[in-house]
Coordinates of C-alpha atoms in Angstrom, one line a residue:
X26 CA 19.1 -15.4 16.2
X27 CA 18.1 -11.8 16.1
X28 CA 16.2 -10.5 13.1
X29 CA 16.8 -7.0 11.9
X30 CA 15.9 -5.1 8.8
X31 CA 16.4 -1.8 7.0
X32 CA 14.2 -0.5 4.2
X33 CA 13.7 2.7 2.2
X34 CA 12.5 5.1 3.3
X35 CA 11.9 4.6 7.0
X36 CA 8.6 2.9 7.6
X37 CA 8.0 -0.7 8.7
X38 CA 4.4 -0.8 7.4
X39 CA 1.9 -3.2 8.9
X40 CA -0.1 -5.5 6.6
X41 CA -2.8 -3.4 5.0
X42 CA -6.3 -4.6 4.3
X43 CA -7.2 -1.5 2.4
X44 CA -7.9 -1.8 -1.3
X45 CA -7.2 1.1 -3.5
X46 CA -9.4 2.2 -6.4
X47 CA -7.8 2.4 -9.8
X48 CA -9.6 5.0 -11.9
X49 CA -9.3 5.5 -15.6
X50 CA -11.0 8.5 -17.3
X51 CA -14.1 7.5 -19.3
X52 CA -14.1 3.9 -18.0
X53 CA -15.6 2.1 -15.0
X54 CA -14.0 2.0 -11.6
X55 CA -11.9 -1.1 -10.9
X56 CA -11.0 -2.5 -7.5
X57 CA -7.5 -3.6 -6.7
X58 CA -6.4 -7.2 -6.5
X59 CA -7.7 -9.8 -4.0
X60 CA -5.2 -12.0 -2.3
X61 CA -6.5 -15.6 -2.4
X62 CA -4.4 -18.5 -1.0
X63 CA -1.1 -17.3 -2.5
X64 CA -2.5 -16.4 -5.9
X65 CA -4.3 -13.3 -7.0
X66 CA -7.8 -12.9 -8.2
X67 CA -8.8 -9.3 -8.7
X68 CA -12.5 -8.3 -9.1
X69 CA -14.1 -5.5 -11.1
X70 CA -17.0 -3.8 -9.4
X71 CA -20.3 -4.9 -11.0
X72 CA -23.3 -2.6 -10.9
X73 CA -25.8 -5.3 -9.9
X74 CA -25.5 -8.9 -8.6
X75 CA -26.4 -10.3 -12.0
X76 CA -23.7 -8.4 -14.0
X77 CA -20.5 -10.3 -14.9
X78 CA -17.5 -10.1 -12.7
X79 CA -13.8 -10.3 -13.7
X80 CA -10.7 -8.2 -14.1
X81 CA -8.2 -7.0 -16.6
X82 CA -5.0 -8.4 -15.0
X83 CA -2.5 -7.4 -17.6
X84 CA -2.0 -5.2 -20.7
X85 CA 1.6 -5.1 -21.9
X86 CA 3.4 -4.4 -25.2
X87 CA 3.9 -7.3 -27.6
X88 CA 7.0 -6.2 -29.4
X89 CA 6.5 -3.1 -31.4
X90 CA 3.3 -4.2 -33.2
X91 CA 0.8 -5.1 -30.5
X92 CA -0.6 -5.3 -27.0
X93 CA -1.2 -8.5 -25.1
X94 CA -4.2 -8.5 -22.6
X95 CA -5.0 -11.1 -20.0
X96 CA -7.6 -11.4 -17.3
X97 CA -10.7 -13.4 -16.3
X98 CA -14.5 -13.0 -16.4
X99 CA -17.6 -14.9 -15.2
X100 CA -21.3 -14.4 -15.0
X101 CA -23.1 -14.9 -11.7
X102 CA -26.2 -16.2 -13.6
X103 CA -24.1 -19.2 -14.9
X104 CA -20.6 -19.3 -13.4
X105 CA -19.6 -22.3 -15.6
X106 CA -20.4 -20.6 -18.9
X107 CA -17.7 -19.3 -21.1
X108 CA -18.1 -15.6 -21.7
X109 CA -17.2 -13.2 -24.5
X110 CA -14.9 -10.3 -23.7
X111 CA -14.7 -7.3 -25.9
X112 CA -11.8 -4.9 -26.2
X113 CA -11.4 -1.3 -27.4
X114 CA -8.1 0.4 -28.3
X115 CA -8.2 4.2 -27.9
X116 CA -12.0 4.0 -27.9
X117 CA -12.4 1.9 -31.1
X118 CA -13.4 -1.8 -31.1
X119 CA -10.3 -3.9 -31.3
X120 CA -11.5 -7.5 -31.1
X121 CA -13.0 -10.1 -28.8
X122 CA -12.2 -13.4 -27.2
X123 CA -13.8 -16.3 -25.3
X124 CA -12.9 -17.1 -21.8
X125 CA -10.9 -20.3 -22.5
X126 CA -7.8 -20.1 -20.3
X127 CA -7.3 -22.1 -17.1
X128 CA -7.5 -20.0 -13.9
X129 CA -7.5 -22.3 -10.9
X130 CA -7.2 -19.3 -8.5
X131 CA -10.5 -18.0 -9.8
X132 CA -12.1 -21.4 -9.8
X133 CA -11.2 -21.9 -6.1
X134 CA -12.2 -18.3 -5.2
X135 CA -15.7 -18.1 -6.7
X136 CA -16.5 -21.5 -8.2
X137 CA -16.4 -20.8 -11.9
X138 CA -15.9 -23.3 -14.7
X139 CA -12.3 -24.5 -15.3
X140 CA -11.4 -21.8 -17.9
X141 CA -12.6 -18.3 -16.9
X142 CA -9.4 -16.7 -18.1
X143 CA -8.8 -14.9 -21.4
X144 CA -5.7 -13.8 -23.3
X145 CA -5.4 -12.1 -26.7
X146 CA -3.1 -9.8 -28.6
X147 CA -4.3 -6.6 -30.2
X148 CA -2.6 -5.0 -33.2
X149 CA -1.2 -1.6 -32.1
X150 CA 1.2 0.9 -33.6
X151 CA 4.1 2.3 -31.6
X152 CA 3.0 5.0 -29.1
X153 CA 0.7 5.5 -26.2
X154 CA -2.6 3.7 -26.1
X155 CA -5.6 3.1 -23.8
X156 CA -6.9 -0.5 -23.8
X157 CA -10.3 -1.3 -22.2
X158 CA -11.9 -4.7 -21.7
X159 CA -15.6 -5.5 -20.9
X160 CA -17.4 -8.8 -20.2
X161 CA -20.5 -9.5 -22.2
X162 CA -23.5 -10.3 -20.0
X163 CA -25.7 -13.3 -20.3
X164 CA -29.3 -13.5 -19.0
X165 CA -30.2 -10.8 -16.5
X166 CA -27.9 -7.8 -16.0
X167 CA -25.6 -5.7 -18.2
X168 CA -22.1 -5.8 -19.6
X169 CA -19.3 -5.0 -17.0
X170 CA -16.2 -3.0 -17.6
X171 CA -13.2 -5.1 -16.5
X172 CA -10.9 -2.1 -16.5
X173 CA -8.6 0.0 -18.7
X174 CA -4.8 0.3 -18.9
X175 CA -2.4 2.8 -20.4
X176 CA 0.2 1.0 -22.5
X177 CA 3.1 2.4 -24.5
X178 CA 4.1 0.3 -27.5
X179 CA 7.9 0.9 -28.2
X180 CA 9.1 1.7 -31.6
X181 CA 11.1 -0.9 -33.6
X182 CA 14.8 -1.0 -32.5
X183 CA 17.3 0.0 -35.2
X184 CA 20.0 -2.5 -36.3
X185 CA 22.5 -0.5 -34.2
X186 CA 20.5 0.5 -31.1
X187 CA 21.0 4.1 -29.9
X188 CA 21.6 5.1 -26.3
X189 CA 18.0 6.1 -25.8
X190 CA 16.8 2.8 -27.3
X191 CA 19.1 0.8 -25.0
X192 CA 17.8 2.8 -22.0
X193 CA 14.2 2.3 -23.0
X194 CA 14.7 -1.5 -23.3
X195 CA 16.7 -2.0 -20.1
X196 CA 15.1 -3.4 -16.9
X197 CA 13.2 -1.4 -14.4
X198 CA 12.5 -2.1 -10.7
X199 CA 13.5 -1.4 -7.1
X200 CA 15.5 -3.0 -4.3
X201 CA 12.9 -2.3 -1.6
X202 CA 14.3 -4.0 1.6
X203 CA 17.3 -5.8 3.0
X204 CA 17.2 -7.7 6.2
X205 CA 19.7 -9.8 8.3
X206 CA 19.2 -12.9 10.3
X207 CA 22.6 -13.5 11.8
X208 CA 25.0 -13.3 8.9
X209 CA 22.4 -14.3 6.3
X210 CA 21.1 -11.3 4.4
X211 CA 17.8 -11.3 2.3
X212 CA 17.2 -8.8 -0.5
X213 CA 13.6 -8.2 -1.7
X214 CA 12.1 -6.1 -4.4
X215 CA 10.8 -6.3 -8.0
X216 CA 12.1 -6.1 -11.5
X217 CA 10.8 -6.3 -15.0
X218 CA 12.2 -6.0 -18.5
X219 CA 10.3 -3.9 -21.2
X220 CA 11.1 -6.5 -23.8
X221 CA 9.0 -9.1 -21.8
X222 CA 7.2 -7.5 -18.8
X223 CA 5.9 -10.9 -17.6
X224 CA 9.1 -12.8 -17.4
X225 CA 10.9 -13.1 -14.0
X226 CA 14.5 -11.8 -14.2
X227 CA 17.8 -13.1 -12.9
X228 CA 19.0 -10.8 -10.1
X229 CA 22.5 -9.7 -9.4
X230 CA 23.5 -9.1 -5.7
X231 CA 26.5 -7.0 -4.7
X232 CA 27.8 -5.3 -1.6
X233 CA 30.4 -2.7 -0.6
X234 CA 31.5 -2.0 -4.2
X235 CA 32.3 -5.6 -5.0
X236 CA 31.2 -7.0 -8.4
X237 CA 27.6 -8.2 -8.4
X238 CA 27.0 -11.9 -9.0
X239 CA 24.0 -13.8 -10.4
X240 CA 22.0 -15.3 -7.5
X241 CA 19.3 -17.9 -7.3
X242 CA 16.4 -15.5 -6.9
X243 CA 13.1 -16.8 -5.6
X244 CA 10.2 -15.5 -7.7
X245 CA 7.6 -13.7 -5.6
X246 CA 4.0 -12.9 -6.6
X247 CA 3.5 -9.1 -6.5
X248 CA 0.0 -8.2 -7.6
X249 CA 0.5 -4.7 -6.1
X250 CA 3.4 -4.1 -8.6
X251 CA 1.4 -5.7 -11.4
X252 CA -1.3 -3.1 -10.9
X253 CA 0.9 -0.1 -10.3
X254 CA 3.5 -0.8 -13.0
X255 CA 1.5 -2.7 -15.5
X256 CA 3.8 -5.8 -15.5
X257 CA 3.3 -9.5 -14.8
X258 CA 2.1 -10.8 -11.4
X259 CA 5.4 -12.6 -10.6
X260 CA 8.0 -9.8 -10.9
X261 CA 8.9 -9.8 -7.2
X262 CA 12.2 -11.4 -6.0
X263 CA 13.8 -12.6 -2.8
X264 CA 17.6 -13.2 -2.8
X265 CA 19.7 -14.5 0.0
X266 CA 23.5 -13.9 0.5
X267 CA 25.9 -14.3 3.3
X268 CA 27.9 -11.3 4.7
X269 CA 30.5 -10.9 7.4
X270 CA 29.7 -9.1 10.7
X271 CA 29.9 -5.4 10.3
X272 CA 28.4 -2.5 8.3
X273 CA 27.5 -3.1 4.7
X274 CA 26.1 -1.4 1.6
X275 CA 24.0 -3.9 -0.3
X276 CA 22.9 -3.5 -4.0
X277 CA 20.9 -5.4 -6.5
X278 CA 20.7 -5.3 -10.3
X279 CA 18.4 -7.0 -12.9
X280 CA 19.8 -8.9 -15.8
X281 CA 18.6 -7.6 -19.2
X282 CA 16.8 -9.7 -21.8
X283 CA 16.7 -8.7 -25.5
X284 CA 17.9 -5.2 -26.3
X285 CA 19.3 -3.2 -23.3
X286 CA 21.8 -3.6 -20.5
X287 CA 21.7 -4.8 -16.9
X288 CA 20.4 -2.1 -14.6
X289 CA 20.8 -1.3 -10.9
X290 CA 17.5 -1.5 -9.0
X291 CA 17.4 1.8 -7.2
X292 CA 19.7 2.9 -4.4
X293 CA 21.9 0.6 -2.4
X294 CA 20.7 0.1 1.2
X295 CA 22.7 0.2 4.4
X296 CA 22.7 -2.8 6.7
X297 CA 24.3 -3.8 9.9
X298 CA 25.1 -7.5 10.0
X299 CA 25.9 -9.6 13.0
X300 CA 25.0 -7.0 15.7
X301 CA 22.6 -7.9 18.4
X302 CA 19.3 -6.1 18.8
X303 CA 20.6 -4.4 22.0
X304 CA 23.7 -3.1 20.2
X305 CA 21.6 -1.7 17.4
X306 CA 19.3 0.0 19.9
X307 CA 22.1 1.5 21.9
X308 CA 23.5 3.2 18.8
X309 CA 20.1 4.4 17.4
X310 CA 18.9 8.0 17.9
X311 CA 16.8 9.1 20.9
X312 CA 14.2 11.9 20.9
X313 CA 10.5 12.8 21.1
X314 CA 7.6 14.4 19.4
X315 CA 6.7 16.8 22.2
X316 CA 3.9 18.9 20.8
X317 CA 1.7 19.2 17.7
X318 CA -0.9 21.8 16.6
X319 CA -2.7 23.3 13.7
X320 CA -0.7 26.4 12.8
X321 CA -3.0 27.9 10.1
X322 CA -5.5 26.9 7.4
X323 CA -2.7 25.4 5.3
X324 CA -0.1 24.3 7.8
X325 CA 0.4 21.9 10.7
X326 CA 3.2 22.2 13.2
X327 CA 5.2 19.7 15.3
X328 CA 8.2 20.2 17.6
X329 CA 10.5 18.1 19.7
X330 CA 14.1 16.9 19.8
X331 CA 16.4 14.2 18.4
X332 CA 20.0 13.2 19.0
X333 CA 22.3 10.3 18.0
X334 CA 24.6 8.6 20.6
X335 CA 27.3 8.0 17.9
X336 CA 27.8 11.8 17.8
X337 CA 25.9 13.8 20.4
X338 CA 27.5 17.0 19.2
X339 CA 26.0 16.7 15.7
X340 CA 22.6 18.0 14.7
X341 CA 20.8 15.1 13.0
X342 CA 18.0 15.1 10.4
X343 CA 14.4 14.5 11.2
X344 CA 11.7 13.5 8.7
X345 CA 8.0 14.3 9.1
X346 CA 5.4 12.2 7.4
X347 CA 1.9 13.4 6.6
X348 CA -0.7 10.5 6.2
X349 CA 2.0 8.1 5.3
X350 CA 4.0 10.2 2.8
X351 CA 7.3 12.0 3.5
X352 CA 6.4 15.7 3.8
X353 CA 9.4 17.6 5.1
X354 CA 13.1 16.9 6.1
X355 CA 14.9 19.2 8.4
X356 CA 17.8 19.4 10.8
X357 CA 17.3 19.2 14.6
X358 CA 19.5 22.2 15.3
X359 CA 17.5 24.4 17.7
X360 CA 19.3 25.0 21.1
X361 CA 17.8 22.9 23.9
X362 CA 19.7 23.7 27.1
X363 CA 17.0 22.0 29.1
X364 CA 18.1 18.7 27.6
X365 CA 21.8 19.0 27.5
X366 CA 22.4 17.7 31.0
X367 CA 19.3 15.6 31.6
X368 CA 19.3 13.8 28.2
X369 CA 23.1 14.0 27.4
X370 CA 22.4 15.6 24.0
X371 CA 24.4 18.1 22.1
X372 CA 23.8 21.9 22.5
X373 CA 21.4 22.0 19.5
X374 CA 19.0 19.1 19.3
X375 CA 15.6 20.7 19.0
X376 CA 13.3 20.8 15.9
X377 CA 10.2 22.8 15.0
X378 CA 8.6 21.9 11.7
X379 CA 5.8 23.5 9.7
X380 CA 4.1 21.0 7.4
X381 CA 1.8 22.1 4.5
X382 CA -1.5 20.2 4.7
X383 CA -4.8 20.4 2.8
X384 CA -8.1 20.6 4.7
X385 CA -9.2 17.5 6.5
X386 CA -8.1 15.1 9.2
X387 CA -4.4 14.2 9.2
X388 CA -1.8 12.1 11.1
X389 CA 1.7 13.5 11.4
X390 CA 4.6 11.2 12.3
X391 CA 8.2 12.1 12.9
X392 CA 11.4 10.0 12.5
X393 CA 15.0 10.7 13.5
X394 CA 17.6 9.8 10.9
X395 CA 20.4 7.6 12.2
X396 CA 24.1 8.3 11.8
X397 CA 26.7 5.5 12.1
X398 CA 25.6 2.2 13.6
X399 CA 21.9 1.9 14.4
X400 CA 18.4 2.4 12.8
X401 CA 16.2 5.4 12.2
X402 CA 14.1 6.1 15.2
X403 CA 10.4 6.6 15.3
X404 CA 9.6 9.6 17.5
X405 CA 5.8 9.5 17.5
X406 CA 2.6 10.5 15.7
X407 CA -0.1 13.1 16.3
X408 CA -3.6 13.3 14.9
X409 CA -4.6 16.9 13.8
X410 CA -7.3 18.5 11.7
X411 CA -7.0 21.3 9.3
X412 CA -8.6 23.7 10.0
X413 CA -8.3 23.1 13.7
X414 CA -11.3 21.3 15.3
X415 CA -12.2 21.7 18.9
X416 CA -13.0 18.3 20.1
X417 CA -15.7 18.3 22.7
X418 CA -15.2 16.5 26.0
X419 CA -17.3 13.6 27.1
X420 CA -19.8 12.2 27.8
X421 CA -20.8 10.7 24.5
X422 CA -23.9 12.1 22.8
X423 CA -27.1 10.1 22.2
X424 CA -26.5 7.7 19.3
X425 CA -27.8 9.3 16.0
X426 CA -30.5 7.2 14.3
X427 CA -28.2 6.9 11.2
X428 CA -25.4 5.3 13.3
X429 CA -27.8 2.8 14.8
X430 CA -29.0 1.7 11.3
X431 CA -25.5 1.5 10.0
X432 CA -24.0 -0.6 12.8
X433 CA -27.1 -2.8 12.9
X434 CA -26.6 -3.6 9.2
X435 CA -22.9 -4.1 9.6
X436 CA -23.3 -6.7 12.3
X437 CA -25.5 -8.8 10.1
X438 CA -22.5 -9.4 7.9
X439 CA -20.5 -11.1 10.6
X440 CA -19.3 -14.4 9.1
X441 CA -19.0 -12.9 5.6
X442 CA -15.6 -13.5 3.9
X443 CA -12.8 -10.9 3.8
X444 CA -12.0 -10.1 0.1
X445 CA -9.4 -7.5 -0.7
X446 CA -11.4 -5.0 -2.8
X447 CA -14.8 -6.4 -1.8
X448 CA -17.6 -3.9 -1.1
X449 CA -20.8 -5.9 -1.1
X450 CA -22.3 -9.0 0.5
X451 CA -22.1 -10.8 -2.9
X452 CA -18.3 -10.5 -3.2
X453 CA -17.4 -10.1 0.5
X454 CA -15.8 -7.1 2.1
X455 CA -12.5 -5.5 3.0
X456 CA -12.4 -3.1 6.0
X457 CA -13.3 0.1 4.2
X458 CA -15.7 -1.7 1.8
X459 CA -17.8 -2.8 4.8
X460 CA -17.9 0.8 6.1
X461 CA -18.8 2.2 2.7
X462 CA -21.5 -0.4 1.9
X463 CA -23.1 -0.1 5.4
X464 CA -23.3 3.7 5.3
X465 CA -24.6 3.8 1.8
X466 CA -27.2 1.1 2.2
X467 CA -28.5 1.9 5.8
X468 CA -28.1 5.6 5.9
X469 CA -28.0 6.8 2.2
X470 CA -24.6 8.4 3.0
X471 CA -21.7 8.0 0.5
X472 CA -18.3 7.6 2.2
X473 CA -15.0 7.6 0.4
X474 CA -13.8 4.1 -0.7
X475 CA -10.5 3.7 1.1
X476 CA -9.8 3.8 4.9
X477 CA -7.2 6.6 4.4
X478 CA -9.8 8.8 2.6
X479 CA -12.5 7.9 5.1
X480 CA -10.2 9.1 7.9
X481 CA -9.6 12.4 6.0
X482 CA -13.4 12.9 5.5
X483 CA -14.6 12.0 9.0
X484 CA -14.7 14.6 11.8
X485 CA -12.1 13.7 14.5
X486 CA -13.6 13.0 17.9
X487 CA -12.1 11.9 21.2
X488 CA -12.6 8.2 22.2
X489 CA -14.9 9.3 25.1
X490 CA -17.5 10.7 22.5
X491 CA -17.6 7.6 20.3
X492 CA -21.0 6.0 19.8
X493 CA -21.9 2.8 17.9
X494 CA -21.5 3.4 14.1
X495 CA -18.5 5.8 14.5
X496 CA -15.2 4.7 13.0
X497 CA -12.0 3.6 14.6
X498 CA -8.8 4.1 12.5
X499 CA -5.5 2.4 12.8
X500 CA -2.3 4.1 11.6
X501 CA 1.2 2.8 10.9
X502 CA 4.3 4.7 12.1
X503 CA 4.3 7.1 9.2
X504 CA 0.6 8.0 9.8
X505 CA -0.9 6.1 7.0
X506 CA -4.3 4.4 7.8
X507 CA -4.0 0.7 7.3
X508 CA -7.3 -0.5 8.9
X509 CA -10.7 0.8 9.9
X510 CA -13.4 -0.7 12.1
X511 CA -16.9 0.4 13.1
X512 CA -17.3 1.1 16.8
X513 CA -19.9 -1.0 18.6
X514 CA -19.2 -0.2 22.2
X515 CA -16.4 0.2 24.7
X516 CA -13.2 -1.4 23.4
X517 CA -15.0 -3.2 20.5
X518 CA -15.7 -2.8 16.7
X519 CA -17.1 -4.8 13.9
X520 CA -14.7 -5.1 11.0
X521 CA -13.6 -7.0 7.9
X522 CA -10.3 -8.2 9.4
X523 CA -8.4 -10.4 7.0
X524 CA -8.9 -13.5 4.9
X525 CA -8.4 -15.8 7.9
X526 CA -11.1 -14.1 10.1
X527 CA -13.5 -12.4 7.7
X528 CA -16.1 -10.0 9.1
X529 CA -16.4 -10.3 12.9
X530 CA -16.3 -8.5 16.2
X531 CA -12.8 -7.1 16.9
X532 CA -11.3 -5.5 20.0
X533 CA -9.6 -2.1 19.8
X534 CA -6.1 -3.4 20.3
X535 CA -4.0 -0.3 19.5
X536 CA -3.9 2.6 22.0
X537 CA -2.8 5.0 19.2
X538 CA -6.1 4.3 17.2
X539 CA -8.0 7.5 16.3
X540 CA -11.8 8.0 16.2
X541 CA -14.0 9.7 13.7
X542 CA -17.6 10.4 12.9
X543 CA -19.7 11.3 9.9
X544 CA -22.7 12.3 12.0
X545 CA -21.6 14.2 15.1
X546 CA -18.8 16.1 16.8

């Protein structure tokens, strides 16, 4: 069987090991969730090894009168001890609770007692609120902020709900991807209902304008959605349906609970079912990213060509991504007589794009948008700096003393576990956390927290000038950085790889990887 997929927008992202920082004004920084054996165990960043650790997993409305908060906490000085957690609502004390809820995921991850979890409901009037939770320290150390969340408590619903009330209480979510394996089609995405943001919903699947039907949706853990949308951990879904061979438009909707109505989950997605991979490829666009340059202090430029075999005479759209985000869409409509005969394209298949870009290092990627049968086509990426940086040729310079200290320290952590969001030997590391900790500890240099921001902050260098302690960045096909390693020598890095491998030596496997340095050009 051939396996194909289509998603929105165009990217097929690789698995990211990069934790994002969630920042809330006036409250401590919180690190994003840590994947642990199918569950989720997020970790707040403690100031010292003796401070409590934990996380505010959830803060959601409880009807129109309160806010329910859930999470976990433990103290490294006595992991089995039940802790007190304190809450504030809009800056005022709002109550406390004891960690008395079973959390086997946390127990397995860091060896706490059986009940490190907490759950409580705070009284809150309708409107927007800021909820913060902290863990009370025992023995050495100080209290730790477990995070803050913005929560909107809805007003009471009238006996005859208005249109705006119905809309406010209807489900939210998104159909993110549809994929085909033969004639079996899988729909994946997430959905939540404002009347109970932690309850998995029944999903309706439809296609080609036919009535949607209730499906047996598989509940999928989505800690990324829980963090971004302030909903429960299990709001993801995976639905399977069978479709005939041909072109289809596939849609999904979530069934409402309480007040509200069923709601379609974003746009319907196009899918080709039953075609072979060779057939799909033969009908997909062709093209190239031929040149890229820094145009000015505020703009980057790319040019090339794109054409679709289903209609060579038509000028098709191209989309440029800047560091993983769609930046500009344009039509490839510039005459390219040089390609008409050799490439069998239409008379106007060229493109030239000017992309606004702030100062720093960037990766620009271009896609051609398919028409008819086929998939969108990746045309290539280019690494650029704004303002333009003249990258010196080889050979590599002498290794700066700071680099030597940094890479020496990083290699001592080989064997440490990979923890999504980890940035210290105590908790373990993710890839960017290893870089940040090593530079801060060994060289007193503060790097940004995420790999994407480290790429933007570093000075771009050619591979031939890399020395131990420089950084190697890996980009997906929209230009977003999904992994970073620390260069140790030709073809090799030390990196926090993934939960299965932890921190170890890693070969530079991707020829499109880019190199950066904080210490030299």
